[in-house]
XYZ file of C-alpha atoms in Angstrom:
620
model
C -30.424 -0.912 16.321
C -29.475 0.275 12.834
C -29.436 3.909 13.932
C -27.534 2.816 17.024
C -24.728 1.500 14.798
C -24.210 5.021 13.493
C -24.050 6.296 17.069
C -21.172 3.920 17.786
C -18.973 5.537 15.132
C -16.500 7.672 17.108
C -15.729 10.281 14.423
C -17.515 12.650 12.101
C -18.447 10.431 9.129
C -16.643 11.061 5.856
C -16.964 9.711 2.331
C -19.831 7.171 2.311
C -19.074 5.810 5.773
C -22.709 6.143 6.914
C -23.908 4.049 3.989
C -21.210 1.442 4.585
C -21.997 1.166 8.306
C -25.703 0.635 7.559
C -24.982 -1.952 4.874
C -22.473 -3.831 7.037
C -24.881 -3.869 9.951
C -27.716 -5.344 7.875
C -25.532 -8.043 6.314
C -23.794 -9.055 9.543
C -26.927 -9.293 11.624
C -28.288 -11.584 8.911
C -25.274 -13.883 9.313
C -23.624 -13.010 5.987
C -19.978 -12.970 4.939
C -18.912 -9.566 3.617
C -15.950 -8.584 1.430
C -15.234 -4.971 2.421
C -12.791 -3.251 0.083
C -11.589 0.281 0.908
C -8.209 2.032 0.663
C -5.717 2.592 3.440
C -6.715 5.681 5.393
C -10.434 5.147 4.821
C -11.132 4.237 8.452
C -12.053 0.587 7.912
C -11.366 -0.359 11.542
C -13.820 2.062 13.246
C -16.397 1.521 10.460
C -16.423 -2.262 10.910
C -16.254 -2.043 14.699
C -19.211 0.360 14.833
C -21.231 -1.922 12.557
C -20.534 -5.115 14.493
C -20.675 -3.923 18.113
C -24.435 -3.274 18.408
C -25.098 -6.680 16.846
C -22.738 -8.351 19.310
C -24.419 -6.626 22.243
C -27.955 -7.263 21.015
C -27.440 -10.953 20.183
C -24.899 -11.794 22.891
C -22.092 -12.403 20.387
C -18.372 -11.782 20.555
C -16.157 -10.133 17.960
C -12.871 -11.826 17.099
C -10.603 -9.439 15.230
C -7.692 -11.188 13.499
C -4.521 -9.449 12.306
C -1.311 -10.593 10.669
C 1.038 -10.328 13.656
C 0.851 -9.920 17.409
C 2.256 -6.401 17.095
C -0.935 -5.290 15.295
C -3.427 -6.571 17.885
C -3.661 -3.306 19.840
C -5.121 -1.230 17.008
C -8.745 -2.531 17.174
C -8.704 -2.246 20.975
C -7.521 1.357 20.763
C -10.503 2.066 18.505
C -12.765 0.237 20.968
C -11.679 2.792 23.590
C -12.753 5.585 21.230
C -16.119 3.912 20.605
C -16.642 3.464 24.360
C -15.973 7.142 24.976
C -18.419 8.072 22.215
C -21.314 6.068 23.675
C -20.465 6.965 27.273
C -19.785 3.497 28.676
C -16.998 0.948 28.531
C -17.223 -2.060 26.253
C -14.654 -4.571 27.405
C -12.133 -6.045 25.013
C -8.489 -7.051 24.938
C -5.629 -7.885 22.627
C -4.509 -11.499 22.990
C -0.794 -12.287 22.797
C 1.204 -15.506 22.866
C 3.278 -17.083 25.630
C 6.489 -15.675 24.223
C 5.226 -12.163 25.006
C 3.406 -13.001 28.221
C 5.234 -15.691 30.240
C 6.890 -14.086 33.274
C 8.899 -17.218 34.101
C 10.420 -17.182 30.615
C 11.221 -13.482 30.936
C 13.050 -14.146 34.189
C 15.133 -16.810 32.444
C 15.703 -14.579 29.392
C 14.074 -17.147 27.092
C 12.095 -15.717 24.186
C 11.736 -18.416 21.523
C 8.365 -20.096 20.984
C 9.497 -23.650 21.711
C 11.453 -22.735 24.819
C 8.660 -20.664 26.335
C 6.085 -23.355 25.570
C 8.186 -26.035 27.287
C 8.719 -23.862 30.360
C 4.983 -23.271 30.670
C 4.212 -26.987 30.348
C 6.934 -28.115 32.737
C 6.496 -25.549 35.505
C 2.844 -24.572 35.374
C 1.821 -26.525 38.476
C 4.664 -24.924 40.461
C 4.491 -21.499 38.831
C 3.752 -18.841 41.482
C 2.189 -16.529 38.882
C -0.195 -19.220 37.663
C -1.003 -20.182 41.258
C -1.671 -16.552 42.250
C -4.062 -16.172 39.341
C -6.166 -19.074 40.580
C -6.537 -17.330 43.959
C -7.329 -13.850 42.661
C -10.579 -12.221 41.622
C -9.895 -9.808 38.784
C -12.415 -7.704 36.923
C -11.918 -5.066 34.256
C -14.326 -2.812 32.431
C -12.016 -0.664 30.294
C -10.527 -2.270 27.151
C -6.979 -3.559 27.604
C -4.159 -3.356 25.106
C -1.314 -5.864 25.422
C 0.995 -3.729 27.566
C -1.778 -2.901 30.039
C -2.550 -6.565 30.630
C 1.144 -7.370 30.994
C 1.829 -4.453 33.338
C -1.155 -5.267 35.568
C -0.172 -8.935 35.803
C 3.469 -8.131 36.516
C 2.531 -5.655 39.232
C 0.160 -8.147 40.867
C 2.361 -11.228 40.376
C -0.185 -13.144 38.325
C 0.269 -14.945 35.004
C -0.429 -12.524 32.121
C -0.948 -15.302 29.586
C -3.683 -17.152 31.446
C -5.141 -13.899 32.764
C -6.017 -13.129 29.131
C -7.880 -16.405 28.763
C -9.788 -15.854 31.995
C -10.919 -12.519 30.542
C -11.973 -13.942 27.169
C -15.399 -14.975 28.429
C -16.128 -11.428 29.582
C -14.737 -9.652 26.522
C -16.942 -8.460 23.693
C -13.983 -7.761 21.382
C -10.853 -9.914 21.244
C -8.019 -8.974 18.919
C -5.532 -11.707 18.039
C -3.093 -12.851 15.367
C -4.309 -15.068 12.524
C -2.702 -18.110 14.156
C -5.345 -18.348 16.877
C -8.051 -18.915 14.261
C -6.285 -20.518 11.314
C -3.657 -22.780 12.899
C -5.022 -26.158 13.947
C -2.114 -26.482 16.366
C -3.195 -23.575 18.584
C -6.743 -22.555 17.594
C -8.090 -25.028 20.193
C -6.884 -22.655 22.931
C -9.435 -20.035 21.854
C -12.189 -22.542 21.096
C -11.894 -23.827 24.668
C -13.202 -20.478 25.931
C -15.374 -19.201 23.080
C -18.167 -20.732 21.040
C -17.204 -19.615 17.543
C -20.796 -20.053 16.345
C -21.616 -17.060 18.496
C -18.827 -14.928 17.126
C -18.439 -12.308 14.405
C -15.054 -12.811 12.763
C -13.121 -9.872 11.291
C -10.218 -10.766 9.001
C -8.001 -7.687 8.685
C -5.697 -7.375 5.635
C -7.548 -10.389 4.275
C -5.731 -10.383 0.943
C -2.884 -12.161 2.791
C -4.828 -15.394 3.286
C -2.959 -17.457 0.654
C 0.425 -16.688 2.173
C -0.812 -16.986 5.754
C -2.077 -20.531 5.319
C 1.001 -21.600 3.390
C 3.322 -20.337 6.116
C 1.262 -21.993 8.872
C 1.277 -25.454 7.325
C 4.622 -25.574 5.524
C 7.912 -26.468 7.175
C 11.594 -26.721 6.293
C 14.850 -28.259 7.459
C 18.512 -28.049 6.471
C 21.456 -30.409 6.755
C 22.417 -28.431 9.864
C 19.082 -29.411 11.404
C 20.038 -33.074 10.953
C 23.565 -32.465 12.272
C 22.230 -30.865 15.441
C 19.698 -33.678 15.923
C 22.495 -36.278 15.610
C 24.612 -34.348 18.119
C 21.705 -34.336 20.561
C 21.357 -38.117 20.229
C 25.111 -38.580 20.696
C 24.720 -37.216 24.216
C 22.919 -40.465 25.038
C 24.831 -43.731 24.851
C 21.962 -46.208 24.985
C 21.546 -48.638 22.039
C 18.303 -47.079 20.795
C 19.830 -43.603 20.583
C 22.893 -44.961 18.799
C 20.669 -46.814 16.333
C 18.521 -43.754 15.646
C 21.600 -41.558 15.188
C 22.846 -44.041 12.589
C 19.546 -43.797 10.713
C 19.680 -40.009 10.793
C 23.196 -40.176 9.346
C 21.721 -42.067 6.406
C 19.151 -39.280 5.951
C 21.975 -36.751 6.149
C 23.940 -38.537 3.417
C 20.904 -38.595 1.132
C 20.189 -34.916 1.725
C 23.794 -34.132 0.812
C 23.313 -36.096 -2.427
C 20.156 -34.101 -3.104
C 22.016 -30.859 -2.403
C 24.822 -31.798 -4.774
C 22.261 -32.604 -7.470
C 20.487 -29.248 -7.260
C 20.377 -27.877 -10.790
C 18.911 -24.435 -11.197
C 17.408 -22.309 -8.465
C 15.134 -24.987 -7.000
C 13.965 -28.521 -7.656
C 11.927 -31.378 -6.216
C 13.320 -34.003 -3.878
C 11.939 -37.417 -2.913
C 11.215 -37.387 0.829
C 9.542 -40.804 0.687
C 12.627 -42.502 -0.760
C 14.886 -40.830 1.799
C 12.669 -41.753 4.746
C 12.053 -45.366 3.696
C 15.744 -45.889 3.026
C 16.532 -44.809 6.582
C 14.287 -47.589 8.011
C 12.989 -45.276 10.729
C 9.968 -46.951 12.344
C 7.369 -46.190 15.013
C 9.651 -47.448 17.781
C 12.313 -44.969 16.661
C 9.785 -42.139 16.718
C 8.636 -43.108 20.221
C 12.239 -43.236 21.414
C 12.958 -39.844 19.850
C 10.073 -38.328 21.829
C 11.545 -39.674 25.064
C 14.987 -38.325 24.191
C 13.498 -34.908 23.382
C 11.940 -34.798 26.857
C 15.361 -35.554 28.380
C 16.977 -32.861 26.244
C 14.486 -30.318 27.560
C 15.216 -31.355 31.158
C 18.969 -31.111 30.692
C 18.831 -27.698 29.048
C 16.560 -26.343 31.751
C 19.041 -27.467 34.407
C 21.811 -25.722 32.453
C 19.815 -22.506 32.303
C 19.388 -22.738 28.532
C 16.310 -22.476 26.370
C 14.713 -25.938 26.078
C 14.870 -26.310 22.309
C 15.543 -29.424 20.274
C 16.517 -29.883 16.628
C 15.600 -33.546 17.027
C 12.025 -32.491 17.783
C 11.927 -30.275 14.685
C 13.384 -32.996 12.472
C 11.079 -35.754 13.743
C 8.001 -33.535 13.407
C 9.042 -32.605 9.873
C 9.565 -36.228 8.857
C 6.408 -37.631 10.464
C 4.130 -34.928 9.042
C 5.783 -35.103 5.625
C 5.340 -38.858 5.299
C 1.636 -38.522 6.151
C 1.203 -35.941 3.361
C 3.017 -37.725 0.518
C 0.874 -37.899 -2.601
C -1.611 -35.256 -1.455
C -2.539 -32.693 -4.103
C -1.124 -29.313 -3.147
C 1.837 -30.730 -1.186
C 5.291 -30.604 -2.780
C 8.818 -31.149 -1.496
C 11.305 -28.558 -2.720
C 15.030 -28.077 -2.328
C 16.663 -24.718 -2.960
C 19.656 -22.617 -2.037
C 19.200 -19.903 0.553
C 22.399 -17.916 0.985
C 25.053 -20.526 1.833
C 22.776 -23.423 2.707
C 20.411 -25.820 0.973
C 16.865 -25.812 2.335
C 14.507 -28.790 2.125
C 10.912 -27.621 2.366
C 7.527 -29.239 2.622
C 5.383 -26.679 0.881
C 1.626 -26.684 1.442
C -0.413 -24.710 -1.119
C -3.901 -25.815 0.022
C -5.300 -22.484 1.259
C -8.876 -22.979 0.057
C -8.994 -26.536 1.408
C -8.031 -25.460 4.913
C -10.170 -22.342 4.958
C -13.510 -23.494 3.562
C -14.238 -25.381 6.802
C -13.059 -22.507 8.999
C -15.634 -20.048 7.676
C -18.538 -22.330 8.599
C -17.747 -21.983 12.294
C -18.715 -18.308 12.673
C -21.984 -16.399 12.909
C -20.845 -13.846 10.314
C -17.561 -12.625 8.839
C -16.001 -9.433 7.474
C -12.993 -9.685 5.182
C -11.387 -6.261 4.901
C -8.539 -4.905 2.793
C -7.713 -2.350 0.161
C -6.852 -5.030 -2.402
C -9.607 -7.663 -2.293
C -10.690 -7.157 -5.885
C -11.417 -9.021 -8.091
C -13.823 -10.612 -5.627
C -14.382 -13.867 -7.522
C -10.661 -14.614 -7.498
C -10.458 -13.884 -3.772
C -13.502 -16.047 -3.008
C -12.066 -18.987 -4.950
C -8.693 -18.765 -3.232
C -10.176 -18.680 0.294
C -12.828 -21.329 -0.405
C -15.899 -19.177 0.245
C -18.685 -19.251 -2.337
C -21.388 -17.077 -0.769
C -20.535 -13.491 0.070
C -21.709 -9.898 -0.209
C -19.289 -7.410 -1.779
C -19.096 -3.905 -0.352
C -16.638 -1.211 -1.355
C -15.998 2.476 -0.893
C -13.186 4.939 -1.445
C -12.302 8.540 -0.865
C -12.023 10.884 -3.823
C -8.631 12.455 -4.342
C -8.399 15.623 -6.429
C -6.820 14.612 -9.718
C -4.189 17.296 -9.413
C -3.023 15.734 -6.118
C -1.755 12.546 -7.761
C 0.627 12.450 -10.689
C 1.015 8.908 -11.984
C 3.382 8.029 -14.796
C 4.272 4.897 -16.741
C 7.712 5.202 -18.317
C 8.248 3.873 -21.842
C 11.021 1.562 -23.026
C 11.797 0.103 -19.579
C 10.962 -3.326 -18.176
C 12.471 -5.954 -15.904
C 11.193 -8.888 -17.942
C 13.404 -11.985 -17.950
C 15.603 -13.906 -15.562
C 17.899 -10.894 -15.130
C 18.349 -7.413 -16.497
C 20.214 -7.389 -19.785
C 23.242 -5.118 -19.926
C 21.367 -2.763 -22.233
C 18.251 -2.594 -20.041
C 20.344 -2.097 -16.921
C 22.011 0.904 -18.535
C 18.621 2.293 -19.563
C 17.427 2.138 -15.976
C 20.589 3.775 -14.662
C 20.411 6.594 -17.209
C 16.722 7.178 -16.473
C 17.337 7.269 -12.717
C 20.264 9.655 -13.151
C 17.838 12.078 -14.784
C 14.818 11.548 -12.541
C 16.232 11.106 -9.018
C 17.896 14.539 -8.693
C 14.497 16.137 -9.361
C 12.783 14.299 -6.497
C 13.297 16.836 -3.726
C 11.127 15.019 -1.193
C 11.027 11.674 0.527
C 10.942 8.920 -2.080
C 10.583 5.140 -1.860
C 11.987 3.134 -4.738
C 10.341 -0.279 -4.716
C 11.940 -2.993 -6.831
C 10.271 -6.051 -8.337
C 12.643 -8.197 -6.258
C 15.761 -8.023 -4.136
C 17.588 -9.455 -7.153
C 16.672 -6.440 -9.306
C 17.512 -4.093 -6.443
C 20.953 -5.637 -6.033
C 21.652 -5.192 -9.746
C 21.103 -1.412 -9.499
C 21.867 -0.515 -5.906
C 25.520 0.569 -6.240
C 24.731 3.130 -8.934
C 21.678 4.383 -7.031
C 23.717 4.957 -3.895
C 26.265 6.907 -5.933
C 23.524 9.048 -7.519
C 21.974 9.740 -4.130
C 25.273 10.735 -2.545
C 26.149 12.968 -5.493
C 22.967 14.965 -4.946
C 23.120 15.103 -1.161
C 20.305 12.641 -0.477
C 20.139 10.354 2.526
C 19.629 6.745 1.473
C 18.096 3.887 3.452
C 18.156 0.276 2.301
C 15.912 -2.639 3.201
C 17.969 -5.824 3.338
C 16.443 -9.215 2.625
C 15.385 -10.850 5.879
C 15.634 -7.588 7.855
C 14.362 -8.060 11.408
C 11.410 -6.129 12.766
C 13.312 -3.904 15.204
C 15.916 -2.959 12.609
C 13.174 -2.162 10.088
C 11.406 0.015 12.661
C 14.575 2.047 13.243
C 15.142 2.485 9.499
C 11.596 3.831 9.068
C 11.900 6.184 12.025
C 15.087 7.725 10.639
C 13.677 7.916 7.117
C 10.543 9.785 8.251
C 12.338 12.276 10.507
C 13.878 14.344 7.715
C 13.253 15.140 4.046
C 15.049 14.516 0.735
C 15.542 10.864 1.674
C 15.443 7.777 -0.538
C 14.293 4.363 0.646
C 15.346 1.345 -1.426
C 13.101 -1.663 -0.811
C 11.496 -4.679 -2.444
C 7.837 -4.917 -3.395
C 8.057 -8.356 -1.795
C 9.492 -7.001 1.458
C 8.125 -5.616 4.711
C 8.081 -1.902 3.753
C 5.842 -2.354 0.707
C 2.850 -3.354 2.822
C 1.686 -2.110 6.182
C 4.413 0.492 6.722
C 2.878 3.855 7.617
C 4.178 7.061 6.018
C 1.867 9.914 7.086
C 1.787 13.254 5.277
C 5.118 14.420 3.943
C 6.948 11.373 5.302
C 6.590 9.868 1.808
C 5.456 11.781 -1.282
C 6.925 9.821 -4.163
C 6.804 6.149 -5.123
C 9.007 4.740 -7.863
C 8.307 1.178 -8.993
C 11.084 -0.598 -10.859
C 9.502 -3.605 -12.533
C 6.412 -5.673 -11.803
C 6.918 -8.108 -8.896
C 6.153 -11.337 -10.745
C 7.723 -14.387 -9.197
C 10.586 -15.839 -11.213
C 9.498 -18.873 -13.205
C 11.326 -21.279 -10.955
C 10.136 -24.780 -10.112
C 8.179 -23.326 -7.164
C 6.340 -20.818 -9.345
C 5.573 -23.417 -12.018
C 4.207 -25.828 -9.406
C 2.060 -23.090 -7.897
C 0.574 -22.260 -11.300
C 0.093 -25.964 -12.018
C -1.752 -26.542 -8.726
C -4.121 -23.622 -9.247
C -4.638 -24.651 -12.874
C -5.700 -28.106 -11.681
C -8.235 -26.467 -9.360
C -9.583 -23.689 -11.560
C -8.393 -24.257 -15.143
C -5.289 -22.982 -16.905
C -6.430 -19.364 -17.436
C -7.587 -18.795 -13.864
C -4.694 -20.841 -12.531
C -2.053 -18.520 -13.928
C -4.097 -15.464 -12.983
C -4.607 -16.558 -9.353
C -1.113 -17.898 -8.740
C 1.065 -15.559 -10.798
C -0.520 -12.383 -12.171
C -2.860 -11.300 -9.380
C -0.394 -11.657 -6.464
C 2.182 -9.566 -8.359
C -0.218 -6.732 -9.109
C -1.502 -6.743 -5.538
C 2.072 -6.309 -4.327
C 2.540 -3.422 -6.763
C -0.762 -1.881 -5.615
C 0.219 -2.163 -1.966
C 3.513 -0.431 -2.768
C 1.723 2.424 -4.540
C -0.573 2.834 -1.565
C 2.262 3.705 0.801
C 2.053 7.345 -0.336
C -1.753 7.644 -0.177
C -3.118 7.641 3.361
C -6.062 10.001 2.937
C -7.997 12.217 0.523
C -5.729 15.224 1.031
C -2.437 13.464 0.370
C -0.360 14.457 -2.616
C 1.733 11.834 -4.358
C 3.934 11.287 -7.366
C 3.888 7.669 -8.539
C 6.307 6.621 -11.270
C 5.953 3.093 -12.665
C 9.228 2.450 -14.447
C 8.091 -0.546 -16.459
C 6.057 -0.097 -19.639
C 4.187 -3.360 -18.966
C 2.027 -1.486 -16.454
C 0.119 -0.052 -19.431
C -0.947 -3.578 -20.500
C -4.666 -3.709 -19.690
C -4.312 -7.179 -18.103
C -2.233 -5.509 -15.404
C -3.414 -1.905 -15.545
C -7.001 -2.793 -14.565
C -5.729 -4.376 -11.331
C -3.972 -1.213 -10.117
C -5.399 1.302 -7.581
C -7.987 3.793 -8.786
C -5.872 6.772 -7.744
C -3.092 5.598 -10.068
C -5.314 4.689 -13.001
C -7.305 7.938 -13.014
C -4.298 10.099 -13.845
C -1.852 7.623 -15.418
C 0.118 8.862 -18.411
C 2.539 6.979 -20.652
C 5.700 9.071 -20.991
C 9.336 8.926 -21.965
C 11.980 10.089 -19.503
C 12.229 13.731 -20.729
C 8.451 14.107 -20.581
C 8.447 12.637 -17.079
C 10.475 15.639 -15.905
C 7.716 18.018 -17.001
C 5.153 16.140 -14.911
C 7.558 15.983 -11.953
C 7.905 19.765 -12.101
C 4.128 20.128 -12.261
C 3.860 17.981 -9.136
C 6.392 20.179 -7.329
C 4.171 23.177 -7.945
C 1.079 21.278 -6.788
C 2.586 20.030 -3.521
C 3.422 23.538 -2.306
C 0.150 25.121 -3.414
């Protein structure tokens, strides 16, 4: 079977891919957990798939492939098609998507929010013609199905696409899905109902995201507007219990306003227990709220609106929050977001949630280009026993020019006037020489906003097209920005190392040849950051605590940003780190190998010489 694993690989092996496939096969068949670290462009997806598939077929296992978002679920299935063609027979698999993407009833009503679609499915399932047709049909597939193929087939045959997926789960060898279906307790049951996880190989793609994934799944937030809308929903009902509950929510509103008025600094703690107990909300109130929420859904459905309820969100937030008071790793923060004050229940307990998840699977692969250092990653995800495996492709040293610029840094709460001028003067000299597509990644949106006006002026003066990532930019808008940026040359992209373009965005070939980093993306030392460091220090000690919570995440973001220009061994890239702190060995050792191998500490005039050398290299 080991030689068979190599036969499953659908391409001519490069680098040390044969060795990696053999090693992965041996560890996975033995039920091990593997940390697989390799750069973007290495071919991690077909390597892991080829290693796991013969094991799955031999032992009767399934492969669950988890990705960050639903939009990324098709990629492993597309590679499964290539593997199937290589071995001359179809291996069935599919990409699993949520109700929001798959409910035909919701599409007909033009409803596309999670809550609304979920309510429609619950309320109308017994009468749903698509669900009913599915129960009468006999559907079989052999070829792997990406999301659109499942949806198109179901639409054409008037059957429910969402539940069609679940019917097919038992027959699938490979199932690609978003993290939520494995890591969210609220919805992971839907997969466990069809699959015995003990007979499954789990693949965690882009695994370095685990800390943030778990935090986002189990945290929640409200605003004063949430309370206002909940009160308005109750005011639609004139019964005594609704009036009483509305009065109690008005008390909560008044206390939240007091908390908002007492916000000093960027963020601070607030006392959810005091607010809740002062409102005198009891179990009877909660039960009544649930009944009202059901009536709200019914009314909105009759009106042709999406069945959503702010009262539901508020009650869920309050009930869950009260249950978690006093738990280590749970904090309640208030902070300003644009023109509103947000009240958040923040859950930092990644390792606590995850350590029990890993026990459920036969074997696991964690894959990424930024898993190192492995001990830090293992601590954060709560997994003690693992096998580390890494590979890389060699890039000719002349193909990558990496520079660290002296006398510049973004250290501090904001750029000083003097440092701001230094950056502007340096960019005035450097930017005109960058005659190819360039991404300037900033340590934060705050730093970007301090320099953006001058950068736009410089770009316009030298005839460059400029594209800007805005904070909170939606997916479709971001996609359009990238498409326009990659179509032509001599463009500049301004983005944050904490934004969506710094990780996952694909810039093949000459679409991006230069990366400029302005600053190191450390989190500001706000209350949130201090609490995060404190929590990890309580778990792992003060030195590791700061490293895990503060230093390592920042350097991983910087590394991901640098990697946007390196997609394969033949790529040529100019990487300019405009912050002298990158030369500090505490940070330097955490950067990508392709940057470290050629990094030079230079002043701005010397940087021009290396830029000119790169120009000669890229056309040779």
